[in-house]
mmCIF file with all atom_site columns, C-alpha atoms and ligand atoms in Angstrom:
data_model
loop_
_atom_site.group_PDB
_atom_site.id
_atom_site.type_symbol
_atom_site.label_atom_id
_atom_site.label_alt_id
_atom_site.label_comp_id
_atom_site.label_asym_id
_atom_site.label_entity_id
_atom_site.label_seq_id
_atom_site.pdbx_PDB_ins_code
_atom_site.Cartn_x
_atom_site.Cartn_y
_atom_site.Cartn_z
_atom_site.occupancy
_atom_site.B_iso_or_equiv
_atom_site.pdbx_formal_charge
_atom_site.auth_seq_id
_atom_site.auth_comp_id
_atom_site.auth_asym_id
_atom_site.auth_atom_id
_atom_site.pdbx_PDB_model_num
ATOM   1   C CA  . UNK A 1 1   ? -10.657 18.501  -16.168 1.00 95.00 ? 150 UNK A CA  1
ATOM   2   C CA  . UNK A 1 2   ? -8.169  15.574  -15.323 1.00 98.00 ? 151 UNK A CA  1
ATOM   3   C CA  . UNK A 1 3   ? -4.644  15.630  -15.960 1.00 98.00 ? 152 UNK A CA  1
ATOM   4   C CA  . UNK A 1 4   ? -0.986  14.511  -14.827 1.00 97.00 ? 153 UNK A CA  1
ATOM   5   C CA  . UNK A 1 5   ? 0.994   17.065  -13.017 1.00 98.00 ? 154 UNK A CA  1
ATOM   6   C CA  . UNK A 1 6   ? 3.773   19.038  -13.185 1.00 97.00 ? 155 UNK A CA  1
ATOM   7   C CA  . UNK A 1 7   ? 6.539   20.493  -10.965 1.00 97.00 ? 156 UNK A CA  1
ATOM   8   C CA  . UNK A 1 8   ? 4.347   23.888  -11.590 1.00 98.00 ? 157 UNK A CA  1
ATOM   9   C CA  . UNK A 1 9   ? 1.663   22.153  -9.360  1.00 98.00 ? 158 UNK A CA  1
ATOM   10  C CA  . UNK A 1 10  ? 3.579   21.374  -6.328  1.00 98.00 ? 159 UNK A CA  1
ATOM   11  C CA  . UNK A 1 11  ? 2.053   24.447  -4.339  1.00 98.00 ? 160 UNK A CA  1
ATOM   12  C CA  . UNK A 1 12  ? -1.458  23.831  -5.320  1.00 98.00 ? 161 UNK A CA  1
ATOM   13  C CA  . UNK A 1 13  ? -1.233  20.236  -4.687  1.00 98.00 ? 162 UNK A CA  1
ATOM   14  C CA  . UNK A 1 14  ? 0.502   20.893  -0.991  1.00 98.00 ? 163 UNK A CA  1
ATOM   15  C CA  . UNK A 1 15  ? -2.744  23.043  -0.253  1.00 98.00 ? 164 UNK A CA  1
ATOM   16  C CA  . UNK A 1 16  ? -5.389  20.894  -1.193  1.00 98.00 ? 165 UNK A CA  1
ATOM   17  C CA  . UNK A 1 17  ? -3.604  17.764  0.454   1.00 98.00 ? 166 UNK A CA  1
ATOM   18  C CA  . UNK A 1 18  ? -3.236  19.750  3.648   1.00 98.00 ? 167 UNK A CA  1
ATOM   19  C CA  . UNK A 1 19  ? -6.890  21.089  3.020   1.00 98.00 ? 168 UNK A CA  1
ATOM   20  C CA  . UNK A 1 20  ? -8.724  17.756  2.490   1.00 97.00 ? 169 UNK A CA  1
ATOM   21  C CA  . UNK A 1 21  ? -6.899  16.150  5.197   1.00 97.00 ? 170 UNK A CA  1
ATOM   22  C CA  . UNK A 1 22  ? -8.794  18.555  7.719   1.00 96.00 ? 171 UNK A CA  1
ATOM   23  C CA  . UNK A 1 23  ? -11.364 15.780  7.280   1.00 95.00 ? 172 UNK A CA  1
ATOM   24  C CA  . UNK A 1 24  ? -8.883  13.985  9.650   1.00 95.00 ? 173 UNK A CA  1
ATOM   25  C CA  . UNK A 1 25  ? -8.893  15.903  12.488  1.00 94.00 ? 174 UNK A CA  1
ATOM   26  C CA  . UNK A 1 26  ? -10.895 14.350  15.680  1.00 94.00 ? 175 UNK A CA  1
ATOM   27  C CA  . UNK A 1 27  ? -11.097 11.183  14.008  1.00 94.00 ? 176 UNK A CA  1
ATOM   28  C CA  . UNK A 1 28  ? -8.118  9.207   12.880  1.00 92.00 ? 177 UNK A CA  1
ATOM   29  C CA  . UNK A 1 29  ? -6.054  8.595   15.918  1.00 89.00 ? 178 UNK A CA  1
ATOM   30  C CA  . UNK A 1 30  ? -4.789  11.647  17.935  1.00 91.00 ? 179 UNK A CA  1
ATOM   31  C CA  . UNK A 1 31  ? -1.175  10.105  18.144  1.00 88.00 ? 180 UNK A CA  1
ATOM   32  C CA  . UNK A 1 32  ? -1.003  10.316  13.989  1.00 88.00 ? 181 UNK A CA  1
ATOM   33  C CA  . UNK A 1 33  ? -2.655  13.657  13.752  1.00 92.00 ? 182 UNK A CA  1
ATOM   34  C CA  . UNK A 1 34  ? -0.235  17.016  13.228  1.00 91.00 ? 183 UNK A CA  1
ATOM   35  C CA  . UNK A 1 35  ? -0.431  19.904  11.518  1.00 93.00 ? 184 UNK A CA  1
ATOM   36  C CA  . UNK A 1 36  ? 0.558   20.418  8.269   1.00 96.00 ? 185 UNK A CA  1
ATOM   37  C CA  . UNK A 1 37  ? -0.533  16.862  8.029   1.00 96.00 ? 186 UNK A CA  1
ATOM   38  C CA  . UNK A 1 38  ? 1.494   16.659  5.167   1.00 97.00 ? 187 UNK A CA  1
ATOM   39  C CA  . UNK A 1 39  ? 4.725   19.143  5.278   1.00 97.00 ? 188 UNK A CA  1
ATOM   40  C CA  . UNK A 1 40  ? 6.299   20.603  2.412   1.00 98.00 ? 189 UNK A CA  1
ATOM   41  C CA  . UNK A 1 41  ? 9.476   17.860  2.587   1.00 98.00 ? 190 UNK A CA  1
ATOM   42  C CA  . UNK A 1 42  ? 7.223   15.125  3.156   1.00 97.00 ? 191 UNK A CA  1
ATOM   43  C CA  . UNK A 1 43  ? 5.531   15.569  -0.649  1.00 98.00 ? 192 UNK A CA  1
ATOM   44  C CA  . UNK A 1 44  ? 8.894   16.247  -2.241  1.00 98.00 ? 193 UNK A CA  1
ATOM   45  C CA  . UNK A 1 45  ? 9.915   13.112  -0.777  1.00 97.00 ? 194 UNK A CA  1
ATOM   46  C CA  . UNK A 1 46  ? 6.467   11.300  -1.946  1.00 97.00 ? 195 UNK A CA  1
ATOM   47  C CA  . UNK A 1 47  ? 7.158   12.453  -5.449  1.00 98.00 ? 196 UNK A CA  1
ATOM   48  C CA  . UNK A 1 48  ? 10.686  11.540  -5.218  1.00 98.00 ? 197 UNK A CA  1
ATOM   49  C CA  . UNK A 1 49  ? 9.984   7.693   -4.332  1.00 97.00 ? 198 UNK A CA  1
ATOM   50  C CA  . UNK A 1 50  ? 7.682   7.746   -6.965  1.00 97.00 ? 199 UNK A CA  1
ATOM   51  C CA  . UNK A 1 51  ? 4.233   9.277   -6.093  1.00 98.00 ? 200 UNK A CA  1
ATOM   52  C CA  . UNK A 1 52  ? 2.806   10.166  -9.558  1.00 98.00 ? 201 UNK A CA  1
ATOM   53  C CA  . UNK A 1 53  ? -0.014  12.887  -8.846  1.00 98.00 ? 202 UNK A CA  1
ATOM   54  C CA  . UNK A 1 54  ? -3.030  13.864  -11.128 1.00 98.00 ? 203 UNK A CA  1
ATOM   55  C CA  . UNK A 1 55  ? -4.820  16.536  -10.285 1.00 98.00 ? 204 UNK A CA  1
ATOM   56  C CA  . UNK A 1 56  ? -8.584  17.632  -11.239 1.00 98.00 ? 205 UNK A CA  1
ATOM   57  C CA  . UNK A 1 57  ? -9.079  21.336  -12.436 1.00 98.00 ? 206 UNK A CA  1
ATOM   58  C CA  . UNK A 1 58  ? -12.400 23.819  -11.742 1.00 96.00 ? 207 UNK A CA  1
ATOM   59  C CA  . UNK A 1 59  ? -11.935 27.228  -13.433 1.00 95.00 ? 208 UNK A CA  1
ATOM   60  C CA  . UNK A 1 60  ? -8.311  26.498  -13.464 1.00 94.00 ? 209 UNK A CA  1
ATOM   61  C CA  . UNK A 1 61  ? -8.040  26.445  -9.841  1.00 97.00 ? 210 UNK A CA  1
ATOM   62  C CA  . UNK A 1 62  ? -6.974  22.442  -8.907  1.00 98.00 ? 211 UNK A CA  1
ATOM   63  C CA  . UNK A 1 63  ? -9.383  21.115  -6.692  1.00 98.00 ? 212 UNK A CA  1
ATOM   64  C CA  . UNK A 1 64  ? -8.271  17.454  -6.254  1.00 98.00 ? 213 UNK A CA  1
ATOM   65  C CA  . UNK A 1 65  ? -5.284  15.676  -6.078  1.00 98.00 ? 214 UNK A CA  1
ATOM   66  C CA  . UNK A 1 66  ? -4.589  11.650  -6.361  1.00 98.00 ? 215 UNK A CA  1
ATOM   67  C CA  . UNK A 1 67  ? -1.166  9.775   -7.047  1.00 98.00 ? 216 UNK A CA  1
ATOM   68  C CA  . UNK A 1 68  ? -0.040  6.156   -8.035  1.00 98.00 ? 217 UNK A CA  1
ATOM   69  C CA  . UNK A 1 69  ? 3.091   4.878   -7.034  1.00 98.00 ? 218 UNK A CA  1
ATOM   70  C CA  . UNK A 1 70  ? 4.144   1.767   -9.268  1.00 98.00 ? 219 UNK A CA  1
ATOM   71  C CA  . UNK A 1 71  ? 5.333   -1.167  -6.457  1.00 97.00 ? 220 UNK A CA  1
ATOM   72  C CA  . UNK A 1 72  ? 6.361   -3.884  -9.125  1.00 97.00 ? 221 UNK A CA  1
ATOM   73  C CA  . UNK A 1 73  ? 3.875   -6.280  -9.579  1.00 96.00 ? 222 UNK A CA  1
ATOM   74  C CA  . UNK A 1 74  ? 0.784   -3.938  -7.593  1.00 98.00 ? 223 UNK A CA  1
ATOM   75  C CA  . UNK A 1 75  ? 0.270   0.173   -8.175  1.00 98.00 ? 224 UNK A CA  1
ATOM   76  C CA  . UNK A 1 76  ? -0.666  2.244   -5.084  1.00 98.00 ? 225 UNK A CA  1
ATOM   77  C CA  . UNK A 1 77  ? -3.258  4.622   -5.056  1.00 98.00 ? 226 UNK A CA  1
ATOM   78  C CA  . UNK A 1 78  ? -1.545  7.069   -2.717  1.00 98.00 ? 227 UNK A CA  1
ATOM   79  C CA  . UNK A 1 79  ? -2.339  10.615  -1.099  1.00 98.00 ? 228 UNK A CA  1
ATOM   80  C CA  . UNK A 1 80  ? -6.568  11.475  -2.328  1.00 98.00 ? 229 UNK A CA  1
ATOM   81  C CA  . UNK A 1 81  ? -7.714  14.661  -1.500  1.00 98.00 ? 230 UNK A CA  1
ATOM   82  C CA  . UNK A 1 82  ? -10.621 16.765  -2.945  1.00 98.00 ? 231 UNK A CA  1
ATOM   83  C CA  . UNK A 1 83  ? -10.813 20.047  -1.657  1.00 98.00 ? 232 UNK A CA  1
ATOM   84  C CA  . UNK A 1 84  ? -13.081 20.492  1.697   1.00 97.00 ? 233 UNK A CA  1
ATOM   85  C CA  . UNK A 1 85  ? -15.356 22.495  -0.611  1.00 96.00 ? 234 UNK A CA  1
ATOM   86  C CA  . UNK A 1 86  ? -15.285 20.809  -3.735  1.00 97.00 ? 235 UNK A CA  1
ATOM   87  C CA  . UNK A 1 87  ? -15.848 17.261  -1.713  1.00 97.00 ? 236 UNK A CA  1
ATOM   88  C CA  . UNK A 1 88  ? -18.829 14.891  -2.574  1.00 97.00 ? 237 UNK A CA  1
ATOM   89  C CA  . UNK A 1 89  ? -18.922 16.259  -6.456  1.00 97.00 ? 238 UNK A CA  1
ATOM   90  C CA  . UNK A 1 90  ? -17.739 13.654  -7.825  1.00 98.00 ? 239 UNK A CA  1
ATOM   91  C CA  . UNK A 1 91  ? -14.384 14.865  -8.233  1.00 98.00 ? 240 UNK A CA  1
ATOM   92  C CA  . UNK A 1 92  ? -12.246 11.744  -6.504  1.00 98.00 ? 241 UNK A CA  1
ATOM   93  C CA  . UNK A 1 93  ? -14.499 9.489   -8.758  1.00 98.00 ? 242 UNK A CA  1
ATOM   94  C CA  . UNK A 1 94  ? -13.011 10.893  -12.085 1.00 98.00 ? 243 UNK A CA  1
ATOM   95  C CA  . UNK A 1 95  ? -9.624  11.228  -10.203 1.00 98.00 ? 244 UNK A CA  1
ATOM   96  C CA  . UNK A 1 96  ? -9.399  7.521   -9.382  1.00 98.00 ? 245 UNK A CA  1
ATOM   97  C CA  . UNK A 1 97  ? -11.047 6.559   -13.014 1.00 98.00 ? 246 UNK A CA  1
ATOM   98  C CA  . UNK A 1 98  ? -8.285  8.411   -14.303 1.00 98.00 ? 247 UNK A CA  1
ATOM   99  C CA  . UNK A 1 99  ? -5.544  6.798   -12.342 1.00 98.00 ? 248 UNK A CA  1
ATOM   100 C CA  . UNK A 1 100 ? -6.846  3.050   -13.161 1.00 97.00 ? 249 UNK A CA  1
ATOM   101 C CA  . UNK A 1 101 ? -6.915  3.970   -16.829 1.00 97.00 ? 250 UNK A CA  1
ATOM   102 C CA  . UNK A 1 102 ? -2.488  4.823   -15.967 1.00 97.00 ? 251 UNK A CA  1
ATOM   103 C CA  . UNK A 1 103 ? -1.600  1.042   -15.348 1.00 97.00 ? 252 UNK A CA  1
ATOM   104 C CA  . UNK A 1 104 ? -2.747  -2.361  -15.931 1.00 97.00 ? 253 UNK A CA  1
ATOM   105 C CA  . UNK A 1 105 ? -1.551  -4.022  -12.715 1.00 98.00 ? 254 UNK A CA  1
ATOM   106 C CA  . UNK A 1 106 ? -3.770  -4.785  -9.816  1.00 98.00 ? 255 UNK A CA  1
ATOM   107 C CA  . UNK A 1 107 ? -4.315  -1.982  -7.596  1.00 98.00 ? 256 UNK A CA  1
ATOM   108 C CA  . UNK A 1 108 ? -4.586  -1.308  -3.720  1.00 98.00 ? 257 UNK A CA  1
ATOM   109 C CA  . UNK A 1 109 ? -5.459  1.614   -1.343  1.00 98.00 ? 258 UNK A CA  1
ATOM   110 C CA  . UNK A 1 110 ? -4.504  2.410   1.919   1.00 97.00 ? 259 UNK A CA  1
ATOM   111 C CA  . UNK A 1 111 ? -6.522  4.051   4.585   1.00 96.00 ? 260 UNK A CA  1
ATOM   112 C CA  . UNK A 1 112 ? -7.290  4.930   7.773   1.00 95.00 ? 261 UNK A CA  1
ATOM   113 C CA  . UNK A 1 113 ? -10.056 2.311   9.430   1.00 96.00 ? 262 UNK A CA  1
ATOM   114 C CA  . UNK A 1 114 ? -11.922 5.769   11.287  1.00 96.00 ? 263 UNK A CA  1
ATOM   115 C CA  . UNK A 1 115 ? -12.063 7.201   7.292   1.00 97.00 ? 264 UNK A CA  1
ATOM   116 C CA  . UNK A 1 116 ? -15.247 5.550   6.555   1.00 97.00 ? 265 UNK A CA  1
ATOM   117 C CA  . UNK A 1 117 ? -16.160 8.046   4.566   1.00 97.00 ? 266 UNK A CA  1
ATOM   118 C CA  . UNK A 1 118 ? -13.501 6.744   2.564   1.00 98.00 ? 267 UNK A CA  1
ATOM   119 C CA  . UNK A 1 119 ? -13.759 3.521   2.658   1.00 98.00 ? 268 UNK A CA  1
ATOM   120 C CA  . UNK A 1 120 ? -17.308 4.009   1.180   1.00 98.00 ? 269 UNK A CA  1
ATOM   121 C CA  . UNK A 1 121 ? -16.004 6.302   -1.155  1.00 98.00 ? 270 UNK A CA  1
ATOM   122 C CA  . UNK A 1 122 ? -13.036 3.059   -2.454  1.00 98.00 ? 271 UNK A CA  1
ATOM   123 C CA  . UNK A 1 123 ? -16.076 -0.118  -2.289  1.00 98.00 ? 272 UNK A CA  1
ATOM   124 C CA  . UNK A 1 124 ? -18.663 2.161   -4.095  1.00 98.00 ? 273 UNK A CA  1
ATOM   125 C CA  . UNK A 1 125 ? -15.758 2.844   -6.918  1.00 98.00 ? 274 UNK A CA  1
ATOM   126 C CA  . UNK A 1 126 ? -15.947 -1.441  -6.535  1.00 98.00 ? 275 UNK A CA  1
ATOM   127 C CA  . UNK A 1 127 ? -12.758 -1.719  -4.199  1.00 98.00 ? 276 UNK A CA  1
ATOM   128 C CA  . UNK A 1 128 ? -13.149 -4.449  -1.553  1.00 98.00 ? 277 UNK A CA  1
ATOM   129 C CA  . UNK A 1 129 ? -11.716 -4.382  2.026   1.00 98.00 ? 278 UNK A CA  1
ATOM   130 C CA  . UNK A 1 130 ? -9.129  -7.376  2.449   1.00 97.00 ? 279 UNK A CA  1
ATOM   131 C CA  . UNK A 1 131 ? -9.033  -9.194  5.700   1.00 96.00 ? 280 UNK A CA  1
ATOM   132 C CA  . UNK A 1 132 ? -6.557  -8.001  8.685   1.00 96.00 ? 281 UNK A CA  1
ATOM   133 C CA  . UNK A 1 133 ? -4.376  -10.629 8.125   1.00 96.00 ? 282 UNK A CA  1
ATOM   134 C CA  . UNK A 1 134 ? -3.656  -9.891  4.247   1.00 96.00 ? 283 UNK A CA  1
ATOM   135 C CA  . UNK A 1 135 ? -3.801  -6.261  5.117   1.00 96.00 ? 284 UNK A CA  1
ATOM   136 C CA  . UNK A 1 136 ? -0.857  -6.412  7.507   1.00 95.00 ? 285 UNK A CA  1
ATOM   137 C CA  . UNK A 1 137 ? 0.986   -8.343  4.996   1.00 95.00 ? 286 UNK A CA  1
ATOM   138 C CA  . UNK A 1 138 ? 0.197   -6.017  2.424   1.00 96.00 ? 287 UNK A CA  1
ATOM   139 C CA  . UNK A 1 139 ? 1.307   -3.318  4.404   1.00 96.00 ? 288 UNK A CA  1
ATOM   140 C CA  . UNK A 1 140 ? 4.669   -4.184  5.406   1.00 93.00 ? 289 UNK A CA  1
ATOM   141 C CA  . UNK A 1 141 ? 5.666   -5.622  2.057   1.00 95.00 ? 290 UNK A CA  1
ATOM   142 C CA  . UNK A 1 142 ? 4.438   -2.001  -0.152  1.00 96.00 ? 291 UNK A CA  1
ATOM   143 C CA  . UNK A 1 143 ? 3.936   0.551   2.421   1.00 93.00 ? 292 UNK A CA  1
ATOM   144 C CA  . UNK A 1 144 ? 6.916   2.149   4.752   1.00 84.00 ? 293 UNK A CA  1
ATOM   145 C CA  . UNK A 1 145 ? 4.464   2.788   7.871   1.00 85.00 ? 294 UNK A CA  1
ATOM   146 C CA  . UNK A 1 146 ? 4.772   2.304   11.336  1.00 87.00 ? 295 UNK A CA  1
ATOM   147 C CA  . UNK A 1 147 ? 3.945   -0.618  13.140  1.00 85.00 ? 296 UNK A CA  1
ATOM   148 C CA  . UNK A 1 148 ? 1.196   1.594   14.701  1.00 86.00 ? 297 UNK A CA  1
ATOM   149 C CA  . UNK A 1 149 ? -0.307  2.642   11.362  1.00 88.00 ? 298 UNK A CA  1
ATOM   150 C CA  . UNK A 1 150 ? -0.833  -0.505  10.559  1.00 92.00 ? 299 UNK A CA  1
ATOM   151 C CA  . UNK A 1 151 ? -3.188  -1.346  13.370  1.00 91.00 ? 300 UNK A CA  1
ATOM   152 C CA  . UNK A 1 152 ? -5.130  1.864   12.359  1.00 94.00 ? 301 UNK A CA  1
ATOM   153 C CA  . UNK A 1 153 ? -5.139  1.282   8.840   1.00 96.00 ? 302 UNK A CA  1
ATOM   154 C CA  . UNK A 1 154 ? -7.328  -0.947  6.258   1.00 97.00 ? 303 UNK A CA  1
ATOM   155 C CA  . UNK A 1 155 ? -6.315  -1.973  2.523   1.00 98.00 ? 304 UNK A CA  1
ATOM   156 C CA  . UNK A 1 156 ? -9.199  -1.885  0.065   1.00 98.00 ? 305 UNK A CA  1
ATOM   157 C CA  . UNK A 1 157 ? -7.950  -3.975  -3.432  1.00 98.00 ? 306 UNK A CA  1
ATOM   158 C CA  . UNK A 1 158 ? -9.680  -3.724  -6.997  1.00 98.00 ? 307 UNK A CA  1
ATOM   159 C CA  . UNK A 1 159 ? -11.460 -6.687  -8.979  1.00 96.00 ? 308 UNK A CA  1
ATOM   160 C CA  . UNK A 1 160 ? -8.070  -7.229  -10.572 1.00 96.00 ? 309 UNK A CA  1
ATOM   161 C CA  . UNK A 1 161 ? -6.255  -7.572  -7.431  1.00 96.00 ? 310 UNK A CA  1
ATOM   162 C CA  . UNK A 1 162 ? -9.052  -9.919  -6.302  1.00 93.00 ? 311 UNK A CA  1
ATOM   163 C CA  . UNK A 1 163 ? -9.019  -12.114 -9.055  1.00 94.00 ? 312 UNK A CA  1
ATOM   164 C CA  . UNK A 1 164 ? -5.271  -12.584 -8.555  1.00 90.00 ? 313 UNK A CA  1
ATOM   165 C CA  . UNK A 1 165 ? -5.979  -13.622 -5.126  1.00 85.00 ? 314 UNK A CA  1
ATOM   166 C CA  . UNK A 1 166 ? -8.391  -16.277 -5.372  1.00 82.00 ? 315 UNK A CA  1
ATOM   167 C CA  . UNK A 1 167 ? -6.845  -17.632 -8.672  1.00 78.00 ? 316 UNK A CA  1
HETATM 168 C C1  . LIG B 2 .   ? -12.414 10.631  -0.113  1.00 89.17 ? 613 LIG B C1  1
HETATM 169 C C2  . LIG B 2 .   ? -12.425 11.728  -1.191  1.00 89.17 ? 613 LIG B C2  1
HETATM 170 C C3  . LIG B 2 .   ? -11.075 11.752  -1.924  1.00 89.17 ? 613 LIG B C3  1
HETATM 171 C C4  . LIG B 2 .   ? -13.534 11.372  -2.206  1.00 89.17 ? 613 LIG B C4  1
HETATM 172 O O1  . LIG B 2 .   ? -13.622 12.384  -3.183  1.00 89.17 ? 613 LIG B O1  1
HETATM 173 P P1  . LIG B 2 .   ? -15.045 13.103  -3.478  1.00 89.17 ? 613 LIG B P1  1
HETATM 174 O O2  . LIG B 2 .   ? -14.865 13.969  -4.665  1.00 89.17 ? 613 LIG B O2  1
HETATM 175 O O3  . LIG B 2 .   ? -15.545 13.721  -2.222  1.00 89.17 ? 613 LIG B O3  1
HETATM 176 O O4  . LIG B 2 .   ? -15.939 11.800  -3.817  1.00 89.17 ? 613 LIG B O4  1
HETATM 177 P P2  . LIG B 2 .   ? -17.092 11.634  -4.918  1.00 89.17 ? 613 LIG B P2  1
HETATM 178 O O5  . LIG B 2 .   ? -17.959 12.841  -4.917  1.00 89.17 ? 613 LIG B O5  1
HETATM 179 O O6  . LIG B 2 .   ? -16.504 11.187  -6.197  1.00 89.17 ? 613 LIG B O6  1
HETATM 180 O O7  . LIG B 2 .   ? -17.848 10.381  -4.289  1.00 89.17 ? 613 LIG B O7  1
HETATM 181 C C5  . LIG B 2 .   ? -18.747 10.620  -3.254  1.00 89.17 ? 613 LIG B C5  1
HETATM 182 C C6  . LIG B 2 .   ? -18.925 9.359   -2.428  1.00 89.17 ? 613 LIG B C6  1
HETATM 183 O O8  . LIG B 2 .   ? -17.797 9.162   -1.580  1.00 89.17 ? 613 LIG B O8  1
HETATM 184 C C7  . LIG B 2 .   ? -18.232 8.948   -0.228  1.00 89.17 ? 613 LIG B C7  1
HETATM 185 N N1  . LIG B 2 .   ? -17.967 10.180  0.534   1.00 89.17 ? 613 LIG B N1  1
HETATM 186 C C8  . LIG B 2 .   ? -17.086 11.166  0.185   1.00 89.17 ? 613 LIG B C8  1
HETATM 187 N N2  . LIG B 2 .   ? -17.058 12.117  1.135   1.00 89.17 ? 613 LIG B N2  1
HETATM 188 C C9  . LIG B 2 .   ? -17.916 11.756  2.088   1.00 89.17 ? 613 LIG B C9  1
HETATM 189 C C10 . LIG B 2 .   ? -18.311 12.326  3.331   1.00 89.17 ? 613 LIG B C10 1
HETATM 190 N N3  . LIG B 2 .   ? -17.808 13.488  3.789   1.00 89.17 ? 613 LIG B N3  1
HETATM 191 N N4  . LIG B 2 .   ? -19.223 11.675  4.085   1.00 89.17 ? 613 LIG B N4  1
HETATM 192 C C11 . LIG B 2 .   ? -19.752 10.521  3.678   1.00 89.17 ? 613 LIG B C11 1
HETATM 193 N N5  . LIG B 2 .   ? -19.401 9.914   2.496   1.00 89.17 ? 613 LIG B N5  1
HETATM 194 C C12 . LIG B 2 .   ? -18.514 10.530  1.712   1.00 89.17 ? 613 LIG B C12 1
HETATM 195 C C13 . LIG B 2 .   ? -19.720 8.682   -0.335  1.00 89.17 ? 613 LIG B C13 1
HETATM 196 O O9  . LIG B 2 .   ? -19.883 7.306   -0.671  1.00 89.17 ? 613 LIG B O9  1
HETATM 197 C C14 . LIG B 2 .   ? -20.079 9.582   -1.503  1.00 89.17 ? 613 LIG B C14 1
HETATM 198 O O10 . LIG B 2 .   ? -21.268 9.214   -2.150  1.00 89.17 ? 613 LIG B O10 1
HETATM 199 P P3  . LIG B 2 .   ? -22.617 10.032  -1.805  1.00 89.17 ? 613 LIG B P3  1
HETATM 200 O O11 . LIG B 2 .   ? -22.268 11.479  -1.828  1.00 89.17 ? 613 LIG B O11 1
HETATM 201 O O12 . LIG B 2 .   ? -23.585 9.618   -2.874  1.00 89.17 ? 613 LIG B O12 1
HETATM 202 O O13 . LIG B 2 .   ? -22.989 9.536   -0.436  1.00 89.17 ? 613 LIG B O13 1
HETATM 203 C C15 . LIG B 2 .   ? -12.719 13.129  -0.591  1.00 89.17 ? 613 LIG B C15 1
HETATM 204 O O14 . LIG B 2 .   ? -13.998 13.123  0.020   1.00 89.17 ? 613 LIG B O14 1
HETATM 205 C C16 . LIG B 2 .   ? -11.700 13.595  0.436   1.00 89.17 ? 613 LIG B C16 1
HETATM 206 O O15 . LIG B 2 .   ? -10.726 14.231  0.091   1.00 89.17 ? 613 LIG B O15 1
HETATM 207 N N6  . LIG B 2 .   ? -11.934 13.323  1.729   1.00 89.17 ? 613 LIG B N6  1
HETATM 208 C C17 . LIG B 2 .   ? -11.066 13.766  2.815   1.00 89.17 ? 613 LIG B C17 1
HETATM 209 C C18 . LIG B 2 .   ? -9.691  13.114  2.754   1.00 89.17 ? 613 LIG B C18 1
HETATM 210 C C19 . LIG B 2 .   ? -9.761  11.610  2.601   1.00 89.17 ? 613 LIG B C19 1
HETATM 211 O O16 . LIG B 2 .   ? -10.471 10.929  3.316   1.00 89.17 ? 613 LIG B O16 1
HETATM 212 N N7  . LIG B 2 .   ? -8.971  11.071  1.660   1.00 89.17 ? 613 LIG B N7  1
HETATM 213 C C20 . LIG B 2 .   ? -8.861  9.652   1.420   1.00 89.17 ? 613 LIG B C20 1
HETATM 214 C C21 . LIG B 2 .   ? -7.447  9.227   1.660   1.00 89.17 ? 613 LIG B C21 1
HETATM 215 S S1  . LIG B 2 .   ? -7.177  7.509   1.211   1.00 89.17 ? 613 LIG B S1  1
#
């Protein structure tokens, strides 16, 4: 089951951020890496600029979290996890289904170039990798990341965002 959070979910979604991020370790860069990856103030902060989060629920345990953040004229698919158990289930795919079906405005993703499990994961749900020059645009006009982050990161953008772009 897919739903929209509430404040009553702010444990379970700390866990299963911090547990699907072990993915991570070894492979994004070392100099980003730290443990919690994501610390308790870091998410209340998230949610306080705006980080909706829907979560996906297996025998009432949540298993998966996404958000969207709305940026004005783009929305931000921000913060995926699945469980490290539950992963490769199909659970992000109803997660991210469920978040396009929240807005109408083009939407991008931001993630690490070493995730290319994730990366697969974003183009098989029919996202498309823009190039590094739109990317670092992109970046520094909706994300708050640091000038290193951007070097190791990639934007994906959906058919809407794409049509948009080459209108
Ligand atoms: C990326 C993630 C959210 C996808 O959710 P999911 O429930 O595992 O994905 P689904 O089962 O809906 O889709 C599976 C597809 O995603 C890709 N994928 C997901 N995990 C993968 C893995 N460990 N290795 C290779 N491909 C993977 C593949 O294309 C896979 O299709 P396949 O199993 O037929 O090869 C989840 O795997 C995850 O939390 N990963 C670790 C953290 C992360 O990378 N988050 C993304 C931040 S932007």
């Amino acid at each position: 089951m897919i739903r929209n959070s509430t404040d009553a979910d702010f444990a379970a979604i700390l866990e299963i951020v911090n547990d699907g991020a072990q993915r991570y370790k070894g492979v994004i860069p070392a100099d980003r890496w730290h443990e919690p990856y994501m610390p308790a103030e870091e998410l209340k902060k998230e949610i306080a600029a705006g980080v909706a989060f829907s979560v996906a629920e297996q025998d009432g345990r949540v298993v998966g979290v996404m958000g969207i953040q709305d940026k004005g004229d783009v929305t931000l698919v921000r913060h995926a996890y699945v469980a490290t158990s539950a992963q490769r289930g199909g659970i992000g795919t109803k997660l991210l289904r469920h978040l396009e079906g929240l807005t109408h405005k083009p939407v991008l993703i931001g993630t690490w170039a070493a995730a290319t499990w994730a990366i697969d994961f974003y183009v098989r749900n029919g996202f498309t990798v823009v190039s590094r020059a739109e990317k670092e645009r992109l970046l520094r006009k909706y994300w708050s990341i640091p000038a290193r982050q951007v070097e190791t990161s990639v934007v994906l953008a959906d058919a809407r965002w794409q049509a948009q772009a080459t209108a």
